[in-house]
Every structure is written in structure tokens, then in C-alpha cells.
Amino acid sequence: MLEIRGLAASINEKPILNGIDLEVPAGEVHAIMGPNGSGKSTLGYVLSGREDYAVTGGTATFNGVDLLAMEPEQRAAAGLFLAFQAPIELPGVNNANFLRTALNALRRAHGESELDAVQFLKLAKAETKRLAMPDDMLKRNVNVGFSGGEKKRNEVLQMALLRPKLAILDETDSGLDIDALKIVADGVNALRRPEFSALVITHHQRLLDYLVPNKVHVLLHGRIVRSGGPELAKELEKSGYAELIAEAA
Amino acid sequence: MAAVTETLDTVQSVTQSGYKWGFETTIEMDFAPKGLSEDIIRLISTRKEEPEWMLEWRLKAYAAWLKMEEPHWARVDHPPIDYQDLHYYAAPKKRAGPKSLDEVDPELLKMYEKLGIPLKERAILAGVDPDTVEDRQVAVDAVFDSVSVATTFQATLRKAGVIFCPISEAIREHPDLVKQYLGTVVPTGDNFFAALNSAVFTDGSFVYIPKGVRCPMELSTYFRINARNTGQFERTLIIAEAGSHVSYLEGCTAPQRDENQLHAAVVELIAMDDAQIKYSTVQNWYPGDANGKGGIYNFVTKRGACRGARSKISWTQVETGSAITWKYPSCVLHGEDSVGEFYSVAVTNNHQQADTGTKMIHIGKGSRSTIISKGISAGHSNNTYRGLVRMLPGAANARNFTQCDSLLIGDQCGAHTVPYIESRNPTAKVEHEATTSKIADDQLFYCRQRGLSEEDAVSLIVNGFCKDVLKELPMEFAVEAQKLLAVSLEGSVG
């Protein structure tokens, strides 16, 4: 599904990613762990097409298509979703309207008919219920005045409605209590199927108790320095990154 | 010879297509000679079959205008206007314009399509001559439609006792009403452009709502068929008697072709006890090309007088057009507990300049006013909010709330806020809030990551920014206005 080879990227001429090799097969959930500043979020941004980052080398293909050549909205239409670490506020923009506009943009791109307001609301209300979110979340302005937990849940709601093929979760678990954490994990687990993959960027092993990954990768100085099974996350939780940092040095 | 003809044709087609909406007129017109003089004013008055008092009124305005100077305090910049180089009276015998839609600039048609304007209306807006043969079907149907709609419309209004007619007709048919109210809100010598308008106005609307009547429908210039060719110097007078209600819609979301570069309209509103007037405008005159060439200069004086207790006047405007907009719809709150409102969205793109805002003059006890202004600047444009809130000594417990928000798109444009506040009553309360923001890259990226195109993302964010104003527009207008905002800002990012 996702194949990354030697991916290098910089921001303001400062190299952040220094040759990432990563393969996420269809149906798998991979976790990316690593200390602050190792390039985890950058990886998410580069894959989703944020313009501030310059790709300086390597390739990334998504179901065989060159991801890096596409505009952000084309990547979204291809099925890529990024759950933001800090979801953006859109003052005056009603959440339901935003979600419907996004969903219809994707449906248009796929040659499907657009949903009218009634059809959409029915769908959205079913999802909010499943995610234990109050209905008024749809009426409020996008992320404006949302608590940290509400913002993260709103990302999960968007993911549930937009049904991506590849979801990148950028520290969606940070700042969440255990109940909210379960909701996020359930949101991803509900999407798990053979044609869905996820890249879960996280600091903590905690989330991975509920969202069990097929593989765990450790990112350091813009490179993947170790890969392993779910046990690697538990190991890191105990020993920390110090050993790896020393090894890399 | 054939080659010469061909060259001429080519030149003609190039100059025409390169100059959208700005078709040169070569058709028969009943022109008054260029320039402004007492004789021209007498000619206008005669042609309009006006009574003697009207002529005197015009001449007085002209005398005042002669002593005045063009104002230059606004943050707008334009080459000097030669007032003696304009035609002040031109009765079109036959309208200049394309003979069918095939001759209309495809760009213009594309814009109509984006705005969702029905085909028939597109022809009228593009100025296709209804009398020409080639496109008879479309144009004639459209005219018939308007006539039938307008006729039904007039019958309903007559039953309610509402007068809604061209002002020139009102001067002839209802002289007492016009004489009593014309120029009482905007005096002939109020300002340079108002004086000019008073001297030479040739058309506009007149509305009279009798006591206690709730006007059965929204009044729109759009349905007044003879107003399709909006004049250069329009004059509108709306009188709402005690306890009456009226909602008036001015303008159209589609850019209208117009040969006149200078527009100086005057609008006067009068609300008696408990009367309410809601005046909504969508202004989309030709803004000039991407380099700022051509384009309409729009110098407008709009003022409402809340004469009666508990009367209310509400201005809502969406301004996206014109090269220059100079416009301050205002309320003079005489009545006790009277209410003035101003809701405005002003969009400038490319090289447009807008200096717009409002004046709220509080005279009556307990009068209240609300000002919500949303300025959006893109391209190389400049957008200024200029507002005055004045609390006079008698305005005990009067209140004003002002909110001015500016949104910048790109880094070549300007937003300016110039609020004046004068309070001469210690119990009056004035609040002013202002914000300036940019459409942030992360907002755009967030929307695009969810699948929206860049233009849809801008449109969504801008509509969110303007929501407080758009919700004040009558439903149908609001939907059109949203589309218009999107079209006006196309290509403003990236």
C-alpha cells in the first residue's frame, strides 16, 4: 500500500528526514515511535503534502502511484488522511458543513453522487453516536472552543466519515485520558479491514495496548533505526530511547 | 479591399474581447451635449416632464455643487474626473450591445454560469438587445417573463396600498410625497457627490409604505423592469409610515455591463414610529481588469432617518465590485429607542479600492446601534473601514456596539480601520472591537488535506468569516452572495 524509499526532506533548508525506508502493506497498522524532534510529525506532513517541507530525495508511492507528485487534495482523494496533532480552528465554519463539503469533494473525485444535507446528517449522527460525541459537536464551528480531547475526537469523526485507505495519526493520543484514548483506538479499529492501513505516530506505548500494531518502527534523527513487533513498543516503554540514541551516536 | 475589411474586423474583435463589459457605443442615442450647466439641468427636467419646483430644487443643488470641492479624505486614489467631459443625459433609443449571447465575452458568461444565473437572465445582464433578431427567442422570452412577473407583483402591492415606482414617475404622480421628503435626509448640499446627484439624477426608485402596512413581498429593483439599465445617478427614496415594514433589495450578484464609469447614487430612507426598513445591497459593478484599468467609480451617499420612536433601519451590504467604492450607509437616530444597524462585507481583489463604513448619529434617548463590518482584502487591493459613532447630548443611555474584522489574503493587500467615536452624553455606551487576521497556511492545508480544492477552502473560510453578515441577508440573496464571494476571490491564493 505505502512504500517509502530513501525519503529525505527539509524545512527552511534544515534536513529533518534523512532517508526513510518504510513499507506498510495493506491491512496493517504500523506504529512510529521516537523521541521529540526525530522527524515523526514531519513524516506525516511530507506524506500528506504540506508545502512548507521540501522533499530532497527518495520516493513515496501509494498503491503504486507517486504520492509526492500529487497536490494535498489529490492525496486525500486517493485515500490518505492525516489526523492532526493540533487540529486547526476554522472560525464561522460549521463543523457539519465542513465535513459535508469534504466528504462531497471526495465523492466527486471518486465519481460518486454528492450527499444532500439530510443524507449527510443521518450518516454523521450515526458516527457521532458511535464515537460517544454529543450531537452539538456538528453544529459548532470547526474546532473553535473545542477542548483538547474534543478536537482529537473530531479528527476521529472526520476519519470515520471520510473512510480513508491510509490513516496517519499524528500523536492523536497525546493529552487524552484513558476513556478518550479508547475512543480513538476504537475509531481506528472499526476501520480495520484488508484494504485499510494506518500509520500511528505516538510517544507512548499506552495507545498501542488498545490499537495493536503489526509493526513498530523507531525513528531517530530522521531515519528508522529499529523495527520490530508490538513487543518493541513495550521494551522502549521500559528502557527509553537513551540506549538507541547512544547506539546511533 | 477585402483584406482591409478583414483587418478592421479583427481589430474590432480584439478590442472588444479585451475590454470586458466596456463596449464602445456607436448606436443612436438621444444625447445631451457633454458637460454640466443650468441648461442641461433644464433639459433633464423638461425631458422628465417635471414640475417647476423640481427644476428649482435641482438648480439649487447645482448652485451648491459649483461651490463645492471633490472630497479627497478617503483612502482611494484615482485620476482627476473631468465633470465637463461627461454626458448627463442620454435617452437610449436603442441599447448598445451584443446582438446575441455568441457575441458576449465568454469570460463573462462563464462567471454567470458559476453564479448559477438562468440562461435567460444571462442574456439580459450581458446587455443583449432584446429587439435584435438573432436571439429573439431568448431575449424576448426573458422580457415577457419580467413583464408578467412585474405585473403580478404590482397588483399585489397596489392592493396593500404600497407605492413602488420609478422616482421620475413619483415626481409626476405623487408630487406631494416627494416634495415633503426628498432631500430631507440627504440635503442637496450634503456633500459633493450628493449635490451632483441632486442636480442631475435621472432615475431610481420610490417606495411608500402606508401606516401599519407590512409590505407583502420583498421589493427588488430586479423586478422593476425599467430599472434594468441602472442609471449613473440613481436616486432612491423610501418612506415607511408608522408601524409599517419593508425589505428592499438593491442590485444583483451578476456583474452588469455599464458604459458609465462614474456612479453617484443617493438613497434616502425615512422610518416613522415603530416602522422598520431593511435595505440589502449586493453590489458587483465591473471592478476593472487585473491591472486595475477601467472599472466603475462608485461614490454613494446612503442615509436613513429613524424619525419615529422605536423605528428601525437596517443596512446590509455585500460589496464585491467597482474599482473604487466610497460608501457610508448611515443612520440618524432621532427617535426614542430607535435602532440602527449596519452589516457589511466588503471584498477587494486585484487593484480594487474600497473605503466604506457607516455613521450612527444618536440623538434620541435610548437609541441603539450595531455595526458589524467584515473587510476582505486580496491581491493588491486596499480595504478601509471608516466609521463614526456620535452620541449627542440628548442621547441618554444610548448604546453602540461595533465590530470590525479584517481578513487578509496574500501579502500585497491592505486593511485599514478608521473608527471615530464622539460621545457627548455620559450615560451613553460605545463598544468597539476590531480584529485583523490572515487566512493561515495551516487552515488552507487542513481543508485541502480533507479533500477540498484550494479555492473551495478559501471560499469556505471566507464565508465563515462573513457569516454574521450573510445571515442578515434575505435567504435567496444570501445564497447568491456566498457564491459571489467565492467567484470574486478566485485565483487570489497561490
CSV table of C-alpha atoms in Angstrom, one decimal, chain A residues 14-216:
chain,number,residue,atom,x,y,z
A,14,LYS,CA,17.3,22.2,7.6
A,15,PRO,CA,17.3,18.5,6.9
A,16,ILE,CA,14.7,16.6,9.1
A,17,LEU,CA,14.2,13.3,7.3
A,18,ASN,CA,17.4,11.7,6.2
A,19,GLY,CA,16.5,8.6,4.2
A,20,ILE,CA,13.4,6.8,5.4
A,21,ASP,CA,12.7,3.3,4.2
A,22,LEU,CA,9.3,2.0,5.2
A,23,GLU,CA,6.7,-0.3,3.8
A,24,VAL,CA,3.2,-0.6,5.1
A,25,PRO,CA,1.3,-3.4,3.5
A,26,ALA,CA,-2.5,-3.2,3.0
A,27,GLY,CA,-4.4,-4.2,6.1
A,28,GLU,CA,-1.6,-3.4,8.6
A,29,VAL,CA,-1.2,-0.9,11.3
A,30,HIS,CA,2.3,0.4,11.9
A,31,ALA,CA,3.4,2.5,14.8
A,32,ILE,CA,6.1,5.1,14.5
A,33,MET,CA,7.8,6.0,17.8
A,34,GLY,CA,10.8,8.1,18.7
A,35,PRO,CA,11.9,11.0,20.8
A,36,ASN,CA,10.9,14.6,20.2
A,37,GLY,CA,12.5,16.1,17.1
A,38,SER,CA,13.2,12.8,15.5
A,39,GLY,CA,11.0,13.7,12.5
A,40,LYS,CA,7.8,11.8,13.3
A,41,SER,CA,5.4,14.7,12.5
A,42,THR,CA,7.4,15.8,9.5
A,43,LEU,CA,6.9,12.3,8.0
A,44,GLY,CA,3.2,12.8,8.3
A,45,TYR,CA,3.3,16.3,6.8
A,46,VAL,CA,5.5,15.2,3.9
A,47,LEU,CA,3.3,12.3,3.1
A,48,SER,CA,0.2,14.5,3.1
A,49,GLY,CA,1.8,17.2,1.0
A,50,ARG,CA,2.4,20.2,3.3
A,51,GLU,CA,4.1,22.8,1.2
A,52,ASP,CA,6.5,24.1,4.0
A,53,TYR,CA,8.6,21.0,3.6
A,54,ALA,CA,10.9,20.4,0.7
A,55,VAL,CA,11.4,16.8,-0.4
A,56,THR,CA,15.1,16.5,-1.2
A,57,GLY,CA,15.3,12.9,-2.1
A,58,GLY,CA,13.7,9.5,-2.3
A,59,THR,CA,10.3,8.3,-3.3
A,60,ALA,CA,6.9,7.5,-1.8
A,61,THR,CA,4.3,5.5,-3.6
A,62,PHE,CA,0.7,4.8,-2.5
A,63,ASN,CA,-0.9,1.8,-4.2
A,64,GLY,CA,1.7,2.2,-6.9
A,65,VAL,CA,1.1,5.9,-7.6
A,66,ASP,CA,3.7,8.6,-7.0
A,67,LEU,CA,2.4,10.3,-3.8
A,68,LEU,CA,4.9,13.1,-3.9
A,69,ALA,CA,3.7,14.4,-7.3
A,70,MET,CA,0.2,15.0,-6.1
A,71,GLU,CA,-1.5,18.1,-4.5
A,72,PRO,CA,-2.7,17.6,-1.0
A,73,GLU,CA,-6.4,17.3,-2.1
A,74,GLN,CA,-5.4,14.7,-4.7
A,75,ARG,CA,-3.7,12.7,-2.0
A,76,ALA,CA,-6.9,13.0,0.1
A,77,ALA,CA,-8.9,11.8,-2.8
A,78,ALA,CA,-6.5,8.9,-3.3
A,79,GLY,CA,-7.4,7.9,0.3
A,80,LEU,CA,-4.8,9.4,2.5
A,81,PHE,CA,-6.0,11.0,5.8
A,82,LEU,CA,-3.9,12.9,8.4
A,83,ALA,CA,-5.3,13.2,11.9
A,84,PHE,CA,-3.5,16.4,13.0
A,85,GLN,CA,-1.6,16.6,16.2
A,86,ALA,CA,-3.0,20.2,16.7
A,87,PRO,CA,-6.3,20.3,14.8
A,88,ILE,CA,-6.9,23.7,13.1
A,89,GLU,CA,-9.7,26.1,14.0
A,90,LEU,CA,-11.9,27.5,11.3
A,91,PRO,CA,-14.0,30.3,12.8
A,92,GLY,CA,-17.5,30.7,11.5
A,93,VAL,CA,-17.3,27.4,9.6
A,94,ASN,CA,-19.9,25.0,10.8
A,95,ASN,CA,-18.5,21.5,11.5
A,96,ALA,CA,-21.3,19.7,9.7
A,97,ASN,CA,-20.9,21.9,6.7
A,98,PHE,CA,-17.1,21.4,6.7
A,99,LEU,CA,-17.5,17.7,6.9
A,100,ARG,CA,-20.1,17.5,4.2
A,101,THR,CA,-18.0,19.7,1.9
A,102,ALA,CA,-15.0,17.5,2.4
A,103,LEU,CA,-17.0,14.3,2.0
A,104,ASN,CA,-18.6,15.5,-1.1
A,105,ALA,CA,-15.3,16.7,-2.5
A,106,LEU,CA,-14.0,13.1,-2.1
A,107,ARG,CA,-17.2,11.6,-3.5
A,108,ARG,CA,-16.9,13.9,-6.6
A,109,ALA,CA,-13.3,12.8,-7.1
A,110,HIS,CA,-14.5,9.2,-7.0
A,111,GLY,CA,-17.3,9.9,-9.4
A,112,GLU,CA,-20.0,9.3,-6.7
A,113,SER,CA,-23.1,11.4,-6.3
A,114,GLU,CA,-22.9,14.1,-3.6
A,115,LEU,CA,-24.9,13.8,-0.4
A,116,ASP,CA,-27.5,16.4,0.5
A,117,ALA,CA,-27.7,17.9,3.9
A,118,VAL,CA,-30.3,15.3,5.1
A,119,GLN,CA,-28.5,12.3,3.9
A,120,PHE,CA,-25.3,13.6,5.4
A,121,LEU,CA,-26.7,14.4,8.8
A,122,LYS,CA,-28.1,10.9,9.1
A,123,LEU,CA,-24.7,9.5,8.4
A,124,ALA,CA,-22.9,12.0,10.7
A,125,LYS,CA,-25.2,11.5,13.6
A,126,ALA,CA,-24.7,7.7,13.5
A,127,GLU,CA,-21.0,8.2,13.7
A,128,THR,CA,-21.1,10.8,16.5
A,129,LYS,CA,-23.2,8.4,18.4
A,130,ARG,CA,-20.8,5.5,17.9
A,131,LEU,CA,-17.9,7.8,19.0
A,132,ALA,CA,-19.9,8.9,22.1
A,133,MET,CA,-19.8,12.5,20.9
A,134,PRO,CA,-22.6,14.9,21.6
A,135,ASP,CA,-24.6,15.9,18.5
A,136,ASP,CA,-23.9,19.6,19.1
A,137,MET,CA,-20.3,18.9,18.0
A,138,LEU,CA,-21.7,19.0,14.4
A,139,LYS,CA,-23.3,22.4,15.0
A,140,ARG,CA,-20.3,24.1,16.4
A,141,ASN,CA,-17.6,25.8,14.4
A,142,VAL,CA,-14.7,23.6,13.3
A,143,ASN,CA,-12.5,23.0,16.4
A,144,VAL,CA,-13.4,26.5,17.7
A,145,GLY,CA,-13.6,26.4,21.5
A,146,PHE,CA,-13.2,22.6,21.5
A,147,SER,CA,-11.3,21.1,24.4
A,148,GLY,CA,-8.1,19.2,23.5
A,149,GLY,CA,-10.0,15.9,23.8
A,150,GLU,CA,-12.9,17.2,21.7
A,151,LYS,CA,-10.5,18.2,18.9
A,152,LYS,CA,-8.9,14.8,18.8
A,153,ARG,CA,-12.3,13.1,18.8
A,154,ASN,CA,-13.4,15.4,16.0
A,155,GLU,CA,-10.4,14.2,14.0
A,156,VAL,CA,-11.5,10.6,14.6
A,157,LEU,CA,-15.0,11.6,13.5
A,158,GLN,CA,-13.7,13.0,10.3
A,159,MET,CA,-11.7,9.9,9.7
A,160,ALA,CA,-14.7,7.7,10.3
A,161,LEU,CA,-16.8,9.7,7.8
A,162,LEU,CA,-14.1,10.1,5.1
A,163,ARG,CA,-13.2,6.4,5.2
A,164,PRO,CA,-9.6,6.7,4.1
A,165,LYS,CA,-7.4,3.8,2.8
A,166,LEU,CA,-4.4,5.1,4.8
A,167,ALA,CA,-4.8,7.0,8.0
A,168,ILE,CA,-1.8,8.8,9.6
A,169,LEU,CA,-2.5,9.6,13.2
A,170,ASP,CA,-0.1,12.2,14.5
A,171,GLU,CA,0.0,11.8,18.2
A,172,THR,CA,-3.7,11.7,18.3
A,173,ASP,CA,-3.4,10.1,21.8
A,174,SER,CA,-1.4,13.0,23.4
A,175,GLY,CA,-3.3,14.7,26.2
A,176,LEU,CA,-6.1,12.2,26.2
A,177,ASP,CA,-7.4,10.4,29.3
A,178,ILE,CA,-7.9,6.7,29.2
A,179,ASP,CA,-11.5,6.8,28.0
A,180,ALA,CA,-10.8,9.2,25.2
A,181,LEU,CA,-7.8,7.0,24.3
A,182,LYS,CA,-10.1,4.0,23.9
A,183,ILE,CA,-12.4,6.0,21.7
A,184,VAL,CA,-9.6,6.9,19.4
A,185,ALA,CA,-8.3,3.3,19.3
A,186,ASP,CA,-11.9,2.0,18.7
A,187,GLY,CA,-12.3,4.6,15.9
A,188,VAL,CA,-9.2,3.2,14.1
A,189,ASN,CA,-10.1,-0.5,15.0
A,190,ALA,CA,-13.5,0.0,13.4
A,191,LEU,CA,-11.9,0.9,10.1
A,192,ARG,CA,-9.5,-2.1,10.1
A,193,ARG,CA,-10.1,-4.2,7.1
A,194,PRO,CA,-7.8,-5.8,4.5
A,195,GLU,CA,-7.8,-2.6,2.4
A,196,PHE,CA,-7.1,-0.2,5.2
A,197,SER,CA,-3.7,0.7,6.7
A,198,ALA,CA,-2.7,3.1,9.4
A,199,LEU,CA,0.5,4.8,10.5
A,200,VAL,CA,0.2,5.6,14.1
A,201,ILE,CA,2.7,8.2,15.4
A,202,THR,CA,3.0,8.1,19.1
A,203,HIS,CA,5.2,8.9,22.1
A,204,HIS,CA,3.6,6.3,24.3
A,205,GLN,CA,3.1,2.7,24.4
A,206,ARG,CA,-0.3,3.2,26.1
A,207,LEU,CA,-2.3,3.7,22.9
A,208,LEU,CA,-0.8,0.5,21.4
A,209,ASP,CA,-2.5,-1.5,24.2
A,210,TYR,CA,-5.8,-0.8,22.5
A,211,LEU,CA,-4.6,-0.4,19.0
A,212,VAL,CA,-2.3,-3.3,18.5
A,213,PRO,CA,0.2,-2.6,15.6
A,214,ASN,CA,1.6,-5.2,13.3
A,215,LYS,CA,4.9,-3.4,13.4
A,216,VAL,CA,6.7,-0.8,15.4
